[in-house]
mmCIF file with all atom_site columns, C-alpha atoms in Angstrom:
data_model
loop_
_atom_site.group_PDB
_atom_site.id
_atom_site.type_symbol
_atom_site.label_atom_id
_atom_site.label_alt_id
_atom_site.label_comp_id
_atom_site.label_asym_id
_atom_site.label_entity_id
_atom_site.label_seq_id
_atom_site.pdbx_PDB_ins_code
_atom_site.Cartn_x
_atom_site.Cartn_y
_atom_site.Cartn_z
_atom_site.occupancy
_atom_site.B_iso_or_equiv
_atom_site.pdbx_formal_charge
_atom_site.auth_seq_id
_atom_site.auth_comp_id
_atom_site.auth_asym_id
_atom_site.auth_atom_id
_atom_site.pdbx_PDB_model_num
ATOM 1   C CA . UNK A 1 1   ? -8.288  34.698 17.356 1.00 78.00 ? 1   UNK A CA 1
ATOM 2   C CA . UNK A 1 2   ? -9.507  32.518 20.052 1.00 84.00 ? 2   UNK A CA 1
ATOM 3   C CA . UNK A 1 3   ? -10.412 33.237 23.962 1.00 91.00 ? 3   UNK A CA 1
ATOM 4   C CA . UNK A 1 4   ? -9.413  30.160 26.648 1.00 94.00 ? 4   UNK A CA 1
ATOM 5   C CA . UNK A 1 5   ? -10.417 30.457 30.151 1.00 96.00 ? 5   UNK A CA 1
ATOM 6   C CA . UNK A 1 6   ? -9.058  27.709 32.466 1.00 96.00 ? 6   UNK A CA 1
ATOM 7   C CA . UNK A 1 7   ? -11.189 25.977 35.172 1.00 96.00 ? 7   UNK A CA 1
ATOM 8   C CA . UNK A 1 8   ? -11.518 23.014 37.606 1.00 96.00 ? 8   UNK A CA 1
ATOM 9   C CA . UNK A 1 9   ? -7.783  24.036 39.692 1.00 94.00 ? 9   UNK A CA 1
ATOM 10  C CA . UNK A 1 10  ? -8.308  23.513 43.451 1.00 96.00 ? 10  UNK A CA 1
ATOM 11  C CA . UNK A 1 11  ? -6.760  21.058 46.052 1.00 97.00 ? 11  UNK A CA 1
ATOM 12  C CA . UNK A 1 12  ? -5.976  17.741 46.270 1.00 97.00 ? 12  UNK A CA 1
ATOM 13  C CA . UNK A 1 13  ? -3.730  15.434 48.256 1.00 97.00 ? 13  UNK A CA 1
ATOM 14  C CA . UNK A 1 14  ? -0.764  13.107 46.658 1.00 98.00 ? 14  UNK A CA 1
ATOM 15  C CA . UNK A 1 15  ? -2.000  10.350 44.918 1.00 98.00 ? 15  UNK A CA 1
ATOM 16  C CA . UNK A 1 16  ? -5.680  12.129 43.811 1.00 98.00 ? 16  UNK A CA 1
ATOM 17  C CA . UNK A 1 17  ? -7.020  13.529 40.668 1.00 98.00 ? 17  UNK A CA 1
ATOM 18  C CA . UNK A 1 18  ? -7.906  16.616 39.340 1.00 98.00 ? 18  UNK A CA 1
ATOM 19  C CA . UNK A 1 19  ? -9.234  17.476 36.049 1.00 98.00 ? 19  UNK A CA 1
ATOM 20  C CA . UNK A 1 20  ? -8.602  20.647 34.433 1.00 98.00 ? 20  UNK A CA 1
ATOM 21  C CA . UNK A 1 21  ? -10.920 22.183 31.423 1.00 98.00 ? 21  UNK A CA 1
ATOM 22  C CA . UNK A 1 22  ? -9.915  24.685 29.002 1.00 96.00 ? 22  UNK A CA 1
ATOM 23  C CA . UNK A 1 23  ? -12.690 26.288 27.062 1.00 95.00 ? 23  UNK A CA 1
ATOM 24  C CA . UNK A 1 24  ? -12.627 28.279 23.550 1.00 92.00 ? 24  UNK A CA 1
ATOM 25  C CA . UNK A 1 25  ? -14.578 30.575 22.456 1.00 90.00 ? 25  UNK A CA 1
ATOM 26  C CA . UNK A 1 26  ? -13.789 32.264 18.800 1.00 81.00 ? 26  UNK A CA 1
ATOM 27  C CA . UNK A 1 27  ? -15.050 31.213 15.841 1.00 72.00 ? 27  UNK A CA 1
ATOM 28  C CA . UNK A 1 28  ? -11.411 29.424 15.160 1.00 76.00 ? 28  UNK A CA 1
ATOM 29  C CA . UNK A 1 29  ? -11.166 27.168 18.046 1.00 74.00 ? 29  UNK A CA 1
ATOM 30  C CA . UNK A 1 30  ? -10.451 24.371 15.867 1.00 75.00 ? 30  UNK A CA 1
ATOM 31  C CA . UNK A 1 31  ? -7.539  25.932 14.609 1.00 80.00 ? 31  UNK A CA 1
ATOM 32  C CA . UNK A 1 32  ? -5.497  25.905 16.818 1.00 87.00 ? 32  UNK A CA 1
ATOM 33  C CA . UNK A 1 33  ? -3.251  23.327 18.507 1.00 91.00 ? 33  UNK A CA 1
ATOM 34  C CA . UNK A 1 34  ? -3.629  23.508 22.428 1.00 94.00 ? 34  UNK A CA 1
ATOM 35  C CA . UNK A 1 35  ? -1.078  23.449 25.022 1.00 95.00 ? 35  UNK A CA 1
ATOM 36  C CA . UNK A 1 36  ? -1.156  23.402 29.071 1.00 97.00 ? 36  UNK A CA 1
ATOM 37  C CA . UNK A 1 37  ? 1.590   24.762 30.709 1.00 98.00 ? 37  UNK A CA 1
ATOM 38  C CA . UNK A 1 38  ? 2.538   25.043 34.338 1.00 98.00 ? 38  UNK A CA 1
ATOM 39  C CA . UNK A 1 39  ? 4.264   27.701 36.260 1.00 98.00 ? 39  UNK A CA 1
ATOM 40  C CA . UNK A 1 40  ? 6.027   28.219 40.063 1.00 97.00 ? 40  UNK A CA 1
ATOM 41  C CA . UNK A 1 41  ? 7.299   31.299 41.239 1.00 94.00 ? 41  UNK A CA 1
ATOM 42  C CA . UNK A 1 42  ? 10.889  32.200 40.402 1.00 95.00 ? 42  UNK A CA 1
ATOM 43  C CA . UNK A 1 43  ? 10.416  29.224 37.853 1.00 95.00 ? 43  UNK A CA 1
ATOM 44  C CA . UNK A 1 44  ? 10.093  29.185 33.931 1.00 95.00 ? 44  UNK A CA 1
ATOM 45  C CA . UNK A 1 45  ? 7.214   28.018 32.421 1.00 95.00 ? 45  UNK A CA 1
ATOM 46  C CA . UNK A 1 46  ? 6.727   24.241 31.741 1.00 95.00 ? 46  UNK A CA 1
ATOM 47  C CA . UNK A 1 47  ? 5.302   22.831 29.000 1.00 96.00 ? 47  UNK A CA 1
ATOM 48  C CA . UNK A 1 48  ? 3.036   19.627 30.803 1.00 97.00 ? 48  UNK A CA 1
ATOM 49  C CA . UNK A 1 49  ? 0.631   18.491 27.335 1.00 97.00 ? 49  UNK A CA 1
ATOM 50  C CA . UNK A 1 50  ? -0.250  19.751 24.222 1.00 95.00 ? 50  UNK A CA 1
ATOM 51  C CA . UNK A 1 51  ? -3.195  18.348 21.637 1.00 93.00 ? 51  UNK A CA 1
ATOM 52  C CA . UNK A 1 52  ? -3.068  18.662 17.631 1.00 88.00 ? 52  UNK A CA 1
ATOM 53  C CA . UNK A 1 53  ? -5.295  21.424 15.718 1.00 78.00 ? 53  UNK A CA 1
ATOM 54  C CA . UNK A 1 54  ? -9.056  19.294 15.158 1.00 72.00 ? 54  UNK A CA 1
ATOM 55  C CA . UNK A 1 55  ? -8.383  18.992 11.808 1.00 71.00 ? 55  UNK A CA 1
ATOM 56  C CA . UNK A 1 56  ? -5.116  16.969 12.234 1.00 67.00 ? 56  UNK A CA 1
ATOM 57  C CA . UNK A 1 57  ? -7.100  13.699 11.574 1.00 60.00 ? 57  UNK A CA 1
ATOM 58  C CA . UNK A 1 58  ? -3.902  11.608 13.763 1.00 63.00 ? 58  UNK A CA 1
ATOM 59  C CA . UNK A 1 59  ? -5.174  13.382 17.272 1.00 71.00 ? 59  UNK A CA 1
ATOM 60  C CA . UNK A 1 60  ? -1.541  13.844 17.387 1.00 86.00 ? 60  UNK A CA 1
ATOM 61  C CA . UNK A 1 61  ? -0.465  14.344 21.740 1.00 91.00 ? 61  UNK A CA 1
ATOM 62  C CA . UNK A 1 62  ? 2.628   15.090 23.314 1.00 93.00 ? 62  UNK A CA 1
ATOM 63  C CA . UNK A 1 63  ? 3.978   14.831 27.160 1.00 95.00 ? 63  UNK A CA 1
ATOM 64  C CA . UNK A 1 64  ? 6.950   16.257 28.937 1.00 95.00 ? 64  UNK A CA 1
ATOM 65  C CA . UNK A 1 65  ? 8.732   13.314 30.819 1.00 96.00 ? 65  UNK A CA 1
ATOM 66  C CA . UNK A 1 66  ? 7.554   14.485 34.209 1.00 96.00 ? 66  UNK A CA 1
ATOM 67  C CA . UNK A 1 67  ? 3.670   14.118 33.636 1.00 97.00 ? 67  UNK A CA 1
ATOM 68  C CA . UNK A 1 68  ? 3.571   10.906 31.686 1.00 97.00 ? 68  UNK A CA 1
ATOM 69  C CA . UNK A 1 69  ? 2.294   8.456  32.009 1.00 97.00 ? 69  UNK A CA 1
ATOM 70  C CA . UNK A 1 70  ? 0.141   10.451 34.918 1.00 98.00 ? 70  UNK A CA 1
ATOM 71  C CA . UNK A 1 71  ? -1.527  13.112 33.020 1.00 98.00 ? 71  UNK A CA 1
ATOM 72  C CA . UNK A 1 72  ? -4.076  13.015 29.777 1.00 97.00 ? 72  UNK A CA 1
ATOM 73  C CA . UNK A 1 73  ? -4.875  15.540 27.327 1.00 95.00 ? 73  UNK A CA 1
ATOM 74  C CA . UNK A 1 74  ? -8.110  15.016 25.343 1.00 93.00 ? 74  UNK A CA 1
ATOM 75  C CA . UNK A 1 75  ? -10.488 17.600 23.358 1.00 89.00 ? 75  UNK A CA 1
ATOM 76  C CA . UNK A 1 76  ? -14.086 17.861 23.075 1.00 89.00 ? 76  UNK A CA 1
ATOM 77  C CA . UNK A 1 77  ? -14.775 19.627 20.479 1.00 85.00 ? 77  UNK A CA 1
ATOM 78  C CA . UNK A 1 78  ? -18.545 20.135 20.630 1.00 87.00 ? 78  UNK A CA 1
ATOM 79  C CA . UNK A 1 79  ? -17.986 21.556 23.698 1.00 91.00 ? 79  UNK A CA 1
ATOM 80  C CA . UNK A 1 80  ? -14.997 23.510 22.274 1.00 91.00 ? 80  UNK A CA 1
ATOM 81  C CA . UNK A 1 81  ? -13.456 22.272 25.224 1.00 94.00 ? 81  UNK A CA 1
ATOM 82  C CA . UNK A 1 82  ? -9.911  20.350 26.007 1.00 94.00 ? 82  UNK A CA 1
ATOM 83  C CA . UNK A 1 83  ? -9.204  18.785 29.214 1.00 96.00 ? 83  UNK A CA 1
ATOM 84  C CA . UNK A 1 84  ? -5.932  17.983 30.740 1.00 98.00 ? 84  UNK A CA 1
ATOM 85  C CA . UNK A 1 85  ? -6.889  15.295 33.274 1.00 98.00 ? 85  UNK A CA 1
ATOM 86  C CA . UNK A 1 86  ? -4.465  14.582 36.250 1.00 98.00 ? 86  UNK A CA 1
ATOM 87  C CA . UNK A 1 87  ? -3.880  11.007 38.121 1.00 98.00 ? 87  UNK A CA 1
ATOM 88  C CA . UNK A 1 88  ? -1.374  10.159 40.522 1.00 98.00 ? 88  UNK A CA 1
ATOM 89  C CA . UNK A 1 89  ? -0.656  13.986 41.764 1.00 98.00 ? 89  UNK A CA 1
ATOM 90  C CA . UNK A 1 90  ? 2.732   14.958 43.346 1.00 98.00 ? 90  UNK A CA 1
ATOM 91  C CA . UNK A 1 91  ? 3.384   17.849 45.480 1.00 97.00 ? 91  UNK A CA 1
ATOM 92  C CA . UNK A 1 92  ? 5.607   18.848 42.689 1.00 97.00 ? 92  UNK A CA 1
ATOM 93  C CA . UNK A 1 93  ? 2.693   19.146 40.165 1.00 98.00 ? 93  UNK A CA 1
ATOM 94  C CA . UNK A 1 94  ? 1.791   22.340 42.279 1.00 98.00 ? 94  UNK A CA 1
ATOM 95  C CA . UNK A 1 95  ? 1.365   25.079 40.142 1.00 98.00 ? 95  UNK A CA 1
ATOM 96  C CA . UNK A 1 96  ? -0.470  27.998 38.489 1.00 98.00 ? 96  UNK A CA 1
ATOM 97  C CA . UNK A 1 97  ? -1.459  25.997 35.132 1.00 98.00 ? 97  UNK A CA 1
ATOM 98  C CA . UNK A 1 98  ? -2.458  27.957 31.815 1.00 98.00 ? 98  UNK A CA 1
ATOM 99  C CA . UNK A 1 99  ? -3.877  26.375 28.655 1.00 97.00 ? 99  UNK A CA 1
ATOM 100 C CA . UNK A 1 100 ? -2.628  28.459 25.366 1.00 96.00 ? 100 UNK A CA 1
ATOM 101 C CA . UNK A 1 101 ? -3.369  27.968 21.931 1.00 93.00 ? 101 UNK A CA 1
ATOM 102 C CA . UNK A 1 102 ? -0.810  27.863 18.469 1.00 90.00 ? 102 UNK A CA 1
ATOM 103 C CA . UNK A 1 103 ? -0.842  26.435 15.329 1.00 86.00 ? 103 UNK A CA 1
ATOM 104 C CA . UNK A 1 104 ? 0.787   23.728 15.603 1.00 85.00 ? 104 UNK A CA 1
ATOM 105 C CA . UNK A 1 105 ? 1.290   21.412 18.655 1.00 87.00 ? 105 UNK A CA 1
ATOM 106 C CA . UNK A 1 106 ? 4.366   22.323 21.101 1.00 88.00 ? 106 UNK A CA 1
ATOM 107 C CA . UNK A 1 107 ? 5.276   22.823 24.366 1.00 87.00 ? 107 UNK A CA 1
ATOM 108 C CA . UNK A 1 108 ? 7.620   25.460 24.236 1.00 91.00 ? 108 UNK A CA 1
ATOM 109 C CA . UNK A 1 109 ? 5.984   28.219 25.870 1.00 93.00 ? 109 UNK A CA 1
ATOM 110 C CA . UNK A 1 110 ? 7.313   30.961 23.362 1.00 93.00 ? 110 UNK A CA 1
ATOM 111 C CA . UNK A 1 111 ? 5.216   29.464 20.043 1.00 92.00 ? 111 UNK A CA 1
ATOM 112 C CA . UNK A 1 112 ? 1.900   30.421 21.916 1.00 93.00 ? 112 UNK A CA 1
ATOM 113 C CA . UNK A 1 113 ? -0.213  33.288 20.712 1.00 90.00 ? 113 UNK A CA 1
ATOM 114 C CA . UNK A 1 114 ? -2.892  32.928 23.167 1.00 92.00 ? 114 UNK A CA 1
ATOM 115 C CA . UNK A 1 115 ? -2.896  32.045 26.743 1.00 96.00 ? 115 UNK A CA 1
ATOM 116 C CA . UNK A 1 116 ? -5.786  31.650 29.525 1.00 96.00 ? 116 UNK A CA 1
ATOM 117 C CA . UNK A 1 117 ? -5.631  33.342 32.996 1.00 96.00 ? 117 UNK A CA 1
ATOM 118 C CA . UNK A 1 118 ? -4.322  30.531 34.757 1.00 97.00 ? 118 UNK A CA 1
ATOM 119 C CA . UNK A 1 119 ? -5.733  28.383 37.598 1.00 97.00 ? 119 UNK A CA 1
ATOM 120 C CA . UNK A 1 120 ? -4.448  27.289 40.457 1.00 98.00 ? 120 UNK A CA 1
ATOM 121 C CA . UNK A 1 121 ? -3.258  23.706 41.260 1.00 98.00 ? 121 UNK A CA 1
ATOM 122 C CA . UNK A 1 122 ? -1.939  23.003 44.575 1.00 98.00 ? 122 UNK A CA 1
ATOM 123 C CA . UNK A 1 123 ? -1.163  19.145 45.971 1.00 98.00 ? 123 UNK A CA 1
ATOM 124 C CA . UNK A 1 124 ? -0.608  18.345 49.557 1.00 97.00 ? 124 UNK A CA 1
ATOM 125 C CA . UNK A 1 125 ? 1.419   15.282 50.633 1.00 93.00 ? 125 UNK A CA 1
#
């Protein structure tokens, strides 16, 4: 099992940067694949970027249509840490955001096992 607790949500205007940090703790952080999601109210929940498991030599990432070219996932992993860093922000990137952790890399919400408390994201034009 592995704990994630989101950080680094807060304001910003269109056209900044944010960078959000998700950070592991669990003796099987590295074995798990590790998604961030985004959610509005009355909305579903988006997958934005997920990462591959560390021992998936190939680093493998994937990136719904609306973030990319914008947005970059990356893991530290001596810092157990992966960060979902955010360029070019929208008013529509505002959000509650949540990293979760499976087995394999996805970003369909349902796959997840284990999900952070969220932070919040919110972009002003």
């Amino acid at each position: 099992e592995v704990q994630l607790v989101e950080s680094g949500g807060g304001l910003a205007q269109a056209g900044g940067s944010l960078r959000l940090s998700c950070t592991a703790s669990g003796r099987t952080y590295g074995d798990y694949a590790i998604g961030w999601f985004r959610q509005v109210p009355g909305k579903e929940r988006e997958g934005v970027a997920c990462i591959s498991t560390v021992t998936d030599s190939d680093g493998q990432t994937y990136y719904s249509d609306s973030v990319k070219g914008r947005f970059t996932i990356s893991r530290d992993n001596a810092k157990k840490t992966v960060y979902l860093q955010m360029n070019s922000l929208k008013p529509e990137d505002t959000a509650v955001y949540y990293c979760a952790g499976n087995y394999a890399p996805s970003v369909v919400a349902g796959e997840y096992n284990f999900w952070g408390q969220g932070t919040q994201v919110t972009v002003s034009s």
